[in-house]
Amino acid sequence: MKLTEKEVEILEILEDNCRLSPDYIAKMVDLTESETNTIIKNLEEQRIIVDYTTQVNWRKVDGHEGVKAMIDVKVQPKRGVGFDDIASRIYRFNEVKSVYLMSGAYDLSVIIEGKTMSDVAQFVSDKLSTLDSVLSTTTHFILKKYKHDGTIFDQDDEDKRIVVSP
């Protein structure tokens, strides 16, 4: 779909900070608030804007650390639907946070969350591996998140450079 320059500009602004008010965005792109609201509403209706999210550093919240895993999945695609059918079956599980079609050795990359490593292991053995199209899986546990969707976590603002004096 071809978008106008203003629509693309609004998308870039919202992608960077979705908490900005339509009035503020309107001033940034030199439109009225009404025009800006109309553009945003149209982009939402066309599912170009899919969701508004918040990045949370759960490691800083006691009792909510949880376990995240990235699972590489090799599948046998079905004739006529390719990978879409199996991807759809996988992303419907509550534990699944993301599913990506990948190039390379594995076909799908699945990101899941559980309370414990056992929860993740049980999901893989009881739910994911039992799907008829799934040929194999490789599970990688995410130990620490440094950067996600452009947001740096645990960034230390302290300047650690050595002071050099003449």
Coordinates of N, CA, C and O in Angstrom, one line a residue:
M1 N 0.8 -1.2 0.0 CA 0.0 0.0 0.0 C 0.9 1.2 0.0 O 1.8 1.3 0.8
K2 N 0.6 2.2 -0.9 CA 1.3 3.4 -1.0 C 0.8 4.4 0.0 O -0.4 4.7 0.0
L3 N 1.6 5.0 0.9 CA 1.2 5.9 1.9 C 1.7 7.3 1.5 O 2.8 7.4 0.8
T4 N 1.1 8.3 2.0 CA 1.5 9.7 1.8 C 2.7 10.0 2.7 O 3.0 9.2 3.6
E5 N 3.4 11.0 2.4 CA 4.6 11.4 3.2 C 4.2 11.7 4.6 O 4.9 11.3 5.5
K6 N 3.1 12.3 4.8 CA 2.6 12.7 6.2 C 2.2 11.4 6.9 O 2.5 11.3 8.1
E7 N 1.6 10.4 6.3 CA 1.3 9.2 6.9 C 2.5 8.4 7.4 O 2.6 7.9 8.5
V8 N 3.5 8.4 6.5 CA 4.8 7.7 6.9 C 5.5 8.5 8.0 O 6.0 7.9 9.0
E9 N 5.4 9.8 8.0 CA 6.0 10.6 9.1 C 5.3 10.3 10.4 O 6.0 10.2 11.4
I10 N 4.0 10.2 10.4 CA 3.3 9.9 11.6 C 3.6 8.5 12.1 O 3.8 8.3 13.3
L11 N 3.7 7.6 11.2 CA 4.1 6.2 11.6 C 5.5 6.2 12.3 O 5.7 5.5 13.3
E12 N 6.4 6.9 11.7 CA 7.8 6.9 12.3 C 7.8 7.6 13.7 O 8.4 7.1 14.6
I13 N 7.0 8.6 13.8 CA 6.9 9.3 15.1 C 6.2 8.3 16.2 O 6.7 8.1 17.3
L14 N 5.1 7.6 15.8 CA 4.5 6.7 16.7 C 5.3 5.5 17.0 O 5.3 5.0 18.1
E15 N 6.1 5.0 16.0 CA 6.9 3.9 16.3 C 8.0 4.2 17.3 O 8.4 3.4 18.1
D16 N 8.5 5.5 17.3 CA 9.5 5.9 18.2 C 8.9 6.1 19.6 O 9.6 5.8 20.6
N17 N 7.7 6.7 19.6 CA 7.1 7.0 20.9 C 5.6 7.1 20.8 O 5.0 8.1 20.4
C18 N 4.9 6.0 21.1 CA 3.4 5.9 20.8 C 2.6 6.7 21.9 O 1.4 6.7 21.9
R19 N 3.3 7.3 22.9 CA 2.6 8.0 24.0 C 2.4 9.4 23.7 O 1.7 10.1 24.4
L20 N 2.9 9.9 22.5 CA 2.7 11.3 22.2 C 1.2 11.6 21.8 O 0.6 10.7 21.2
S21 N 0.7 12.7 22.2 CA -0.7 13.1 22.0 C -0.8 13.4 20.5 O 0.1 13.9 19.8
P22 N -2.0 13.2 20.0 CA -2.3 13.6 18.6 C -2.1 15.1 18.3 O -1.6 15.5 17.3
D23 N -2.3 15.9 19.3 CA -2.1 17.4 19.2 C -0.6 17.6 19.0 O -0.2 18.4 18.1
Y24 N 0.2 17.0 19.8 CA 1.7 17.1 19.7 C 2.2 16.6 18.3 O 3.0 17.3 17.7
I25 N 1.7 15.4 17.9 CA 2.1 14.9 16.6 C 1.7 15.8 15.5 O 2.5 16.0 14.6
A26 N 0.5 16.4 15.6 CA 0.0 17.3 14.6 C 1.0 18.5 14.4 O 1.2 18.9 13.3
K27 N 1.5 19.0 15.5 CA 2.4 20.1 15.4 C 3.7 19.7 14.8 O 4.3 20.5 14.0
M28 N 4.1 18.5 15.0 CA 5.4 18.0 14.5 C 5.3 17.8 13.0 O 6.3 18.0 12.3
V29 N 4.1 17.4 12.5 CA 4.0 17.1 11.0 C 3.2 18.2 10.3 O 3.0 18.1 9.1
D30 N 3.0 19.3 11.0 CA 2.3 20.5 10.4 C 0.9 20.2 9.8 O 0.6 20.5 8.7
L31 N 0.1 19.5 10.6 CA -1.3 19.2 10.3 C -2.2 19.7 11.5 O -1.7 19.9 12.6
T32 N -3.5 19.7 11.3 CA -4.4 19.9 12.4 C -4.5 18.7 13.2 O -4.2 17.6 12.7
E33 N -5.0 18.8 14.4 CA -5.2 17.7 15.3 C -6.3 16.7 14.7 O -6.1 15.5 14.7
S34 N -7.3 17.3 14.1 CA -8.3 16.5 13.4 C -7.8 15.7 12.3 O -8.1 14.5 12.1
E35 N -7.0 16.3 11.4 CA -6.4 15.6 10.3 C -5.5 14.5 10.8 O -5.5 13.4 10.3
T36 N -4.7 14.8 11.9 CA -3.8 13.8 12.4 C -4.6 12.6 13.0 O -4.3 11.4 12.8
N37 N -5.7 12.9 13.8 CA -6.5 11.8 14.3 C -7.1 11.0 13.2 O -7.2 9.7 13.3
T38 N -7.6 11.6 12.1 CA -8.1 10.9 11.0 C -7.1 9.9 10.4 O -7.4 8.8 10.1
I39 N -5.9 10.4 10.2 CA -4.8 9.6 9.6 C -4.5 8.4 10.5 O -4.4 7.2 10.1
I40 N -4.4 8.6 11.8 CA -4.1 7.6 12.8 C -5.2 6.5 12.8 O -5.0 5.3 12.8
K41 N -6.5 7.0 12.8 CA -7.6 6.1 12.8 C -7.6 5.2 11.5 O -7.8 4.0 11.6
N42 N -7.4 5.8 10.4 CA -7.3 5.1 9.1 C -6.2 4.0 9.1 O -6.4 2.9 8.7
L43 N -5.0 4.4 9.7 CA -3.9 3.5 9.7 C -4.2 2.3 10.7 O -3.8 1.2 10.4
E44 N -5.0 2.6 11.7 CA -5.4 1.5 12.6 C -6.4 0.6 12.0 O -6.3 -0.6 12.1
E45 N -7.3 1.2 11.3 CA -8.4 0.4 10.6 C -7.8 -0.5 9.5 O -8.3 -1.6 9.3
Q46 N -6.7 0.0 8.8 CA -6.1 -0.8 7.8 C -5.1 -1.8 8.3 O -4.4 -2.5 7.6
R47 N -4.9 -1.8 9.7 CA -4.0 -2.7 10.4 C -2.6 -2.4 10.0 O -1.7 -3.3 10.0
I48 N -2.3 -1.2 9.6 CA -0.9 -0.8 9.4 C -0.3 -0.5 10.8 O 0.8 -0.9 11.1
I49 N -1.1 0.2 11.6 CA -0.8 0.3 13.1 C -1.5 -0.9 13.7 O -2.7 -0.9 13.7
V50 N -0.7 -1.8 14.2 CA -1.3 -3.1 14.7 C -1.5 -3.0 16.2 O -2.5 -3.5 16.7
D51 N -0.6 -2.3 17.0 CA -0.8 -2.3 18.4 C 0.1 -1.2 19.0 O 1.0 -0.7 18.3
Y52 N -0.2 -0.8 20.2 CA 0.7 0.1 20.9 C 1.2 -0.7 22.1 O 0.5 -1.3 22.9
T53 N 2.6 -0.7 22.3 CA 3.1 -1.5 23.3 C 4.0 -0.7 24.3 O 4.4 0.4 24.0
T54 N 4.3 -1.3 25.4 CA 5.2 -0.8 26.4 C 6.4 -1.8 26.6 O 6.1 -3.0 26.7
Q55 N 7.6 -1.3 26.7 CA 8.7 -2.1 27.0 C 8.9 -2.1 28.5 O 9.1 -1.1 29.1
V56 N 8.9 -3.3 29.1 CA 9.0 -3.4 30.6 C 10.3 -4.2 30.9 O 10.5 -5.3 30.3
N57 N 11.1 -3.7 31.8 CA 12.2 -4.5 32.2 C 11.8 -5.3 33.5 O 11.9 -4.9 34.6
W58 N 11.3 -6.5 33.2 CA 10.7 -7.4 34.3 C 11.8 -7.8 35.2 O 11.5 -8.2 36.4
R59 N 13.1 -7.8 34.9 CA 14.1 -8.2 35.8 C 14.2 -7.3 37.0 O 14.7 -7.7 38.0
K60 N 13.7 -6.1 36.9 CA 13.7 -5.2 38.0 C 12.4 -5.3 38.9 O 12.3 -4.6 39.9
V61 N 11.5 -6.2 38.6 CA 10.3 -6.3 39.3 C 10.4 -7.7 40.0 O 10.3 -8.7 39.4
D62 N 10.5 -7.6 41.4 CA 10.6 -8.9 42.1 C 9.4 -9.8 41.9 O 8.3 -9.4 41.9
G63 N 9.7 -11.1 41.7 CA 8.7 -12.1 41.5 C 8.1 -12.1 40.2 O 7.2 -12.9 39.9
H64 N 8.6 -11.3 39.2 CA 8.0 -11.3 37.8 C 9.1 -11.6 36.8 O 8.9 -11.2 35.6
E65 N 10.2 -12.2 37.1 CA 11.2 -12.3 36.2 C 10.8 -13.3 35.0 O 11.0 -13.0 33.9
G66 N 10.3 -14.5 35.4 CA 9.9 -15.4 34.4 C 11.0 -16.0 33.6 O 12.2 -15.7 33.8
V67 N 10.7 -16.8 32.6 CA 11.6 -17.4 31.7 C 11.2 -17.2 30.3 O 10.0 -17.4 30.0
K68 N 12.1 -16.7 29.4 CA 11.8 -16.6 28.0 C 12.7 -17.5 27.2 O 13.9 -17.7 27.6
A69 N 12.1 -18.1 26.2 CA 12.9 -18.9 25.3 C 12.7 -18.7 23.9 O 11.6 -18.3 23.5
M70 N 13.7 -18.9 23.1 CA 13.6 -18.7 21.6 C 13.7 -20.2 21.1 O 14.7 -20.9 21.4
I71 N 12.7 -20.6 20.4 CA 12.7 -22.0 19.9 C 12.8 -22.0 18.4 O 11.9 -21.4 17.7
D72 N 13.8 -22.6 17.8 CA 13.9 -22.8 16.4 C 13.1 -24.1 16.0 O 13.3 -25.1 16.7
V73 N 12.2 -23.9 15.0 CA 11.4 -25.0 14.7 C 11.5 -25.4 13.2 O 11.4 -24.5 12.3
K74 N 11.8 -26.6 12.9 CA 11.8 -27.2 11.6 C 10.5 -27.8 11.3 O 10.1 -28.7 12.1
V75 N 9.8 -27.4 10.2 CA 8.5 -28.0 10.0 C 8.4 -28.5 8.5 O 9.2 -28.1 7.7
Q76 N 7.4 -29.3 8.3 CA 7.0 -29.8 7.0 C 5.8 -28.9 6.5 O 4.7 -29.1 7.0
P77 N 6.1 -28.0 5.6 CA 5.0 -27.2 5.1 C 3.9 -28.0 4.4 O 4.2 -29.0 3.8
K78 N 2.7 -27.5 4.5 CA 1.6 -28.2 3.8 C 1.3 -27.6 2.5 O 1.4 -26.4 2.3
R79 N 1.0 -28.5 1.5 CA 0.7 -28.0 0.1 C -0.5 -27.1 0.1 O -1.5 -27.3 0.8
G80 N -0.3 -25.9 -0.6 CA -1.4 -25.0 -0.7 C -1.4 -23.9 0.4 O -1.9 -22.8 0.1
V81 N -0.8 -24.1 1.6 CA -0.8 -23.1 2.6 C 0.6 -22.8 3.1 O 0.8 -21.9 3.9
G82 N 1.6 -23.6 2.7 CA 3.0 -23.4 3.1 C 3.1 -23.4 4.6 O 2.7 -24.4 5.2
F83 N 3.8 -22.4 5.1 CA 4.1 -22.4 6.5 C 2.9 -21.7 7.3 O 2.9 -21.7 8.6
D84 N 2.0 -21.0 6.7 CA 1.0 -20.2 7.3 C 0.1 -21.0 8.3 O -0.2 -20.6 9.4
D85 N -0.3 -22.2 7.9 CA -1.2 -23.0 8.7 C -0.5 -23.4 10.0 O -1.1 -23.3 11.1
I86 N 0.7 -23.9 10.0 CA 1.4 -24.4 11.2 C 1.8 -23.2 12.0 O 1.7 -23.2 13.3
A87 N 2.2 -22.0 11.4 CA 2.5 -20.8 12.2 C 1.2 -20.4 12.9 O 1.3 -20.0 14.1
S88 N 0.1 -20.4 12.3 CA -1.2 -20.0 12.9 C -1.5 -20.9 14.1 O -2.0 -20.5 15.2
R89 N -1.3 -22.2 14.0 CA -1.6 -23.2 15.1 C -0.6 -22.9 16.2 O -1.0 -22.9 17.4
I90 N 0.6 -22.5 16.0 CA 1.6 -22.2 17.0 C 1.3 -20.9 17.7 O 1.3 -20.9 19.0
Y91 N 1.0 -19.9 17.0 CA 0.8 -18.6 17.7 C -0.5 -18.5 18.5 O -0.7 -17.6 19.3
R92 N -1.4 -19.5 18.4 CA -2.6 -19.5 19.2 C -2.4 -20.0 20.6 O -3.2 -19.7 21.5
F93 N -1.2 -20.6 20.9 CA -0.9 -21.0 22.3 C -0.6 -19.8 23.1 O 0.0 -18.8 22.7
N94 N -1.2 -19.7 24.4 CA -1.0 -18.6 25.2 C 0.4 -18.3 25.6 O 0.8 -17.1 25.8
E95 N 1.3 -19.3 25.6 CA 2.7 -19.1 26.0 C 3.5 -18.4 24.9 O 4.5 -17.8 25.2
V96 N 3.0 -18.4 23.7 CA 3.7 -17.9 22.5 C 3.5 -16.4 22.5 O 2.4 -15.9 22.4
K97 N 4.6 -15.7 22.4 CA 4.6 -14.2 22.3 C 4.9 -13.8 20.9 O 4.4 -12.7 20.5
S98 N 5.7 -14.5 20.1 CA 6.1 -14.1 18.8 C 6.3 -15.4 17.9 O 6.8 -16.4 18.4
V99 N 6.0 -15.3 16.6 CA 6.4 -16.3 15.7 C 6.9 -15.7 14.4 O 6.2 -14.8 13.9
Y100 N 8.0 -16.1 13.9 CA 8.6 -15.5 12.7 C 9.0 -16.6 11.7 O 9.5 -17.7 12.1
L101 N 8.7 -16.4 10.4 CA 9.2 -17.3 9.4 C 10.6 -16.8 9.1 O 10.9 -15.7 8.9
M102 N 11.5 -17.8 9.1 CA 13.0 -17.5 9.0 C 13.6 -18.2 7.8 O 13.1 -19.2 7.2
S103 N 14.7 -17.6 7.3 CA 15.5 -18.3 6.3 C 16.6 -19.0 7.1 O 16.9 -18.7 8.3
G104 N 17.2 -20.0 6.5 CA 18.3 -20.7 7.1 C 17.9 -22.1 7.5 O 17.1 -22.8 6.9
A105 N 18.6 -22.7 8.5 CA 18.4 -24.1 8.9 C 17.1 -24.4 9.5 O 16.6 -25.5 9.4
Y106 N 16.4 -23.4 10.1 CA 15.1 -23.7 10.7 C 14.1 -22.8 10.0 O 14.4 -21.7 9.4
D107 N 12.8 -23.2 10.1 CA 11.7 -22.5 9.3 C 11.1 -21.4 10.2 O 10.8 -20.4 9.7
L108 N 10.8 -21.7 11.4 CA 10.1 -20.8 12.3 C 10.9 -20.5 13.5 O 11.6 -21.4 14.0
S109 N 10.8 -19.3 14.0 CA 11.4 -18.9 15.3 C 10.3 -18.5 16.2 O 9.5 -17.6 15.8
V110 N 10.2 -19.2 17.3 CA 9.1 -19.0 18.3 C 9.6 -18.4 19.6 O 10.5 -19.0 20.2
I111 N 9.1 -17.3 20.1 CA 9.4 -16.8 21.4 C 8.3 -17.1 22.3 O 7.1 -16.8 22.1
I112 N 8.7 -17.7 23.5 CA 7.6 -18.1 24.4 C 8.0 -17.6 25.8 O 9.2 -17.3 26.1
E113 N 7.1 -17.5 26.7 CA 7.3 -17.1 28.1 C 6.7 -18.1 29.0 O 5.6 -18.7 28.7
G114 N 7.4 -18.4 30.1 CA 6.8 -19.3 31.1 C 7.3 -18.8 32.5 O 8.2 -18.0 32.6
K115 N 6.8 -19.4 33.5 CA 7.2 -19.0 34.9 C 8.5 -19.7 35.3 O 9.3 -19.1 36.0
T116 N 8.7 -20.9 34.8 CA 9.9 -21.6 35.1 C 10.5 -22.3 33.8 O 9.8 -22.4 32.8
M117 N 11.7 -22.8 33.9 CA 12.3 -23.6 32.8 C 11.5 -24.8 32.5 O 11.3 -25.2 31.4
S118 N 10.9 -25.4 33.6 CA 10.1 -26.6 33.4 C 8.8 -26.3 32.6 O 8.4 -27.1 31.8
D119 N 8.3 -25.1 32.8 CA 7.1 -24.7 32.0 C 7.4 -24.6 30.5 O 6.6 -25.1 29.7
V120 N 8.6 -24.1 30.2 CA 9.0 -24.0 28.8 C 9.3 -25.4 28.3 O 8.8 -25.7 27.2
A121 N 9.9 -26.3 29.0 CA 10.2 -27.6 28.6 C 8.9 -28.4 28.4 O 8.7 -29.1 27.4
Q122 N 7.9 -28.2 29.3 CA 6.6 -28.9 29.1 C 5.9 -28.4 27.9 O 5.3 -29.2 27.2
F123 N 6.0 -27.1 27.6 CA 5.3 -26.5 26.4 C 5.9 -27.2 25.2 O 5.2 -27.6 24.3
V124 N 7.2 -27.3 25.1 CA 7.9 -27.9 23.9 C 7.5 -29.3 23.8 O 7.2 -29.8 22.7
S125 N 7.6 -30.1 24.9 CA 7.3 -31.5 24.8 C 5.9 -31.9 24.6 O 5.5 -32.8 23.9
D126 N 5.0 -31.2 25.3 CA 3.5 -31.5 25.2 C 2.7 -30.8 24.1 O 1.8 -31.4 23.6
K127 N 3.1 -29.6 23.8 CA 2.3 -28.9 22.8 C 3.0 -28.7 21.4 O 2.4 -29.0 20.4
L128 N 4.2 -28.2 21.5 CA 4.9 -27.8 20.2 C 5.3 -29.1 19.4 O 5.0 -29.2 18.2
S129 N 6.1 -29.9 20.1 CA 6.6 -31.1 19.4 C 5.6 -32.1 18.9 O 5.8 -32.9 18.0
T130 N 4.4 -32.0 19.5 CA 3.3 -33.0 19.1 C 2.5 -32.6 17.9 O 1.7 -33.4 17.4
L131 N 2.7 -31.3 17.4 CA 2.0 -30.9 16.2 C 2.6 -31.7 15.0 O 3.8 -31.9 14.8
D132 N 1.6 -32.2 14.1 CA 2.0 -33.1 13.1 C 3.0 -32.5 12.1 O 3.8 -33.3 11.5
S133 N 3.1 -31.2 11.9 CA 4.0 -30.7 10.9 C 5.4 -30.4 11.5 O 6.3 -30.1 10.7
V134 N 5.5 -30.4 12.8 CA 6.8 -30.1 13.4 C 7.7 -31.3 13.3 O 7.4 -32.4 13.8
L135 N 8.9 -31.1 12.7 CA 9.9 -32.1 12.5 C 10.9 -32.1 13.6 O 11.4 -33.2 14.1
S136 N 11.4 -30.9 14.1 CA 12.4 -30.8 15.1 C 12.3 -29.4 15.8 O 11.8 -28.5 15.2
T137 N 12.9 -29.3 17.0 CA 13.0 -28.1 17.7 C 14.3 -27.9 18.4 O 14.9 -28.9 18.7
T138 N 14.8 -26.7 18.5 CA 16.0 -26.4 19.3 C 15.6 -25.2 20.2 O 15.2 -24.2 19.7
T139 N 15.7 -25.4 21.5 CA 15.3 -24.4 22.4 C 16.5 -23.6 23.0 O 17.5 -24.2 23.4
H140 N 16.5 -22.3 23.0 CA 17.5 -21.4 23.5 C 16.8 -20.6 24.6 O 15.9 -19.9 24.3
F141 N 17.3 -20.6 25.8 CA 16.8 -19.8 26.9 C 17.4 -18.5 26.9 O 18.7 -18.3 26.7
I142 N 16.6 -17.4 27.0 CA 17.1 -16.1 27.0 C 17.5 -15.7 28.4 O 16.7 -15.7 29.3
L143 N 18.8 -15.5 28.6 CA 19.4 -15.2 29.9 C 19.3 -13.8 30.3 O 19.0 -13.5 31.5
K144 N 19.5 -12.9 29.4 CA 19.4 -11.5 29.7 C 19.1 -10.7 28.5 O 19.6 -11.0 27.4
K145 N 18.3 -9.7 28.6 CA 17.9 -8.8 27.5 C 18.7 -7.5 27.6 O 18.6 -6.8 28.6
Y146 N 19.5 -7.2 26.6 CA 20.3 -6.0 26.5 C 19.6 -4.9 25.7 O 19.6 -3.8 26.1
K147 N 19.0 -5.3 24.6 CA 18.3 -4.4 23.8 C 17.1 -5.1 23.1 O 17.3 -6.2 22.6
H148 N 16.0 -4.4 23.0 CA 14.8 -5.0 22.4 C 14.0 -3.9 21.7 O 13.7 -2.9 22.3
D149 N 13.8 -4.1 20.4 CA 13.0 -3.2 19.6 C 13.6 -1.8 19.7 O 12.8 -0.8 19.8
G150 N 14.9 -1.6 19.7 CA 15.6 -0.3 19.8 C 15.7 0.2 21.2 O 16.3 1.3 21.4
T151 N 15.1 -0.4 22.2 CA 15.2 0.1 23.6 C 16.4 -0.7 24.3 O 16.4 -1.9 24.3
I152 N 17.3 0.1 24.9 CA 18.4 -0.5 25.6 C 18.0 -0.6 27.1 O 17.4 0.3 27.7
F153 N 18.2 -1.8 27.6 CA 17.8 -2.1 29.0 C 19.1 -2.0 29.9 O 20.2 -2.3 29.4
D154 N 18.9 -1.6 31.1 CA 20.0 -1.5 32.1 C 21.1 -0.7 31.6 O 22.3 -0.9 31.8
Q155 N 20.8 0.4 30.9 CA 21.8 1.3 30.4 C 22.4 2.1 31.6 O 21.6 2.8 32.3
D156 N 23.6 2.0 31.8 CA 24.3 2.8 32.9 C 24.6 4.2 32.3 O 25.4 4.3 31.4
D157 N 24.0 5.2 32.9 CA 24.3 6.5 32.5 C 25.6 7.1 33.0 O 26.0 8.2 32.5
E158 N 26.2 6.4 33.9 CA 27.5 6.9 34.4 C 28.6 6.8 33.4 O 28.7 5.8 32.7
D159 N 29.3 7.9 33.2 CA 30.4 8.0 32.2 C 31.6 7.3 32.8 O 32.1 7.7 33.9
K160 N 32.0 6.2 32.2 CA 33.1 5.4 32.8 C 34.5 5.6 32.1 O 35.4 4.9 32.2
R161 N 34.5 6.7 31.3 CA 35.8 7.0 30.6 C 36.8 7.5 31.7 O 36.4 8.2 32.6
I162 N 38.0 7.3 31.4 CA 39.1 7.8 32.3 C 39.3 9.2 32.0 O 39.4 9.7 30.8
V163 N 39.4 10.0 33.0 CA 39.6 11.5 32.8 C 41.1 11.7 32.4 O 42.0 11.2 33.0
V164 N 41.2 12.4 31.3 CA 42.6 12.7 30.8 C 42.8 14.2 31.1 O 42.0 15.1 30.7
S165 N 43.9 14.5 31.7 CA 44.2 15.9 32.0 C 45.6 16.2 31.4 O 46.5 15.4 31.4
P166 N 45.8 17.5 30.9 CA 47.1 17.8 30.3 C 48.2 17.9 31.3 O 48.1 17.9 32.4

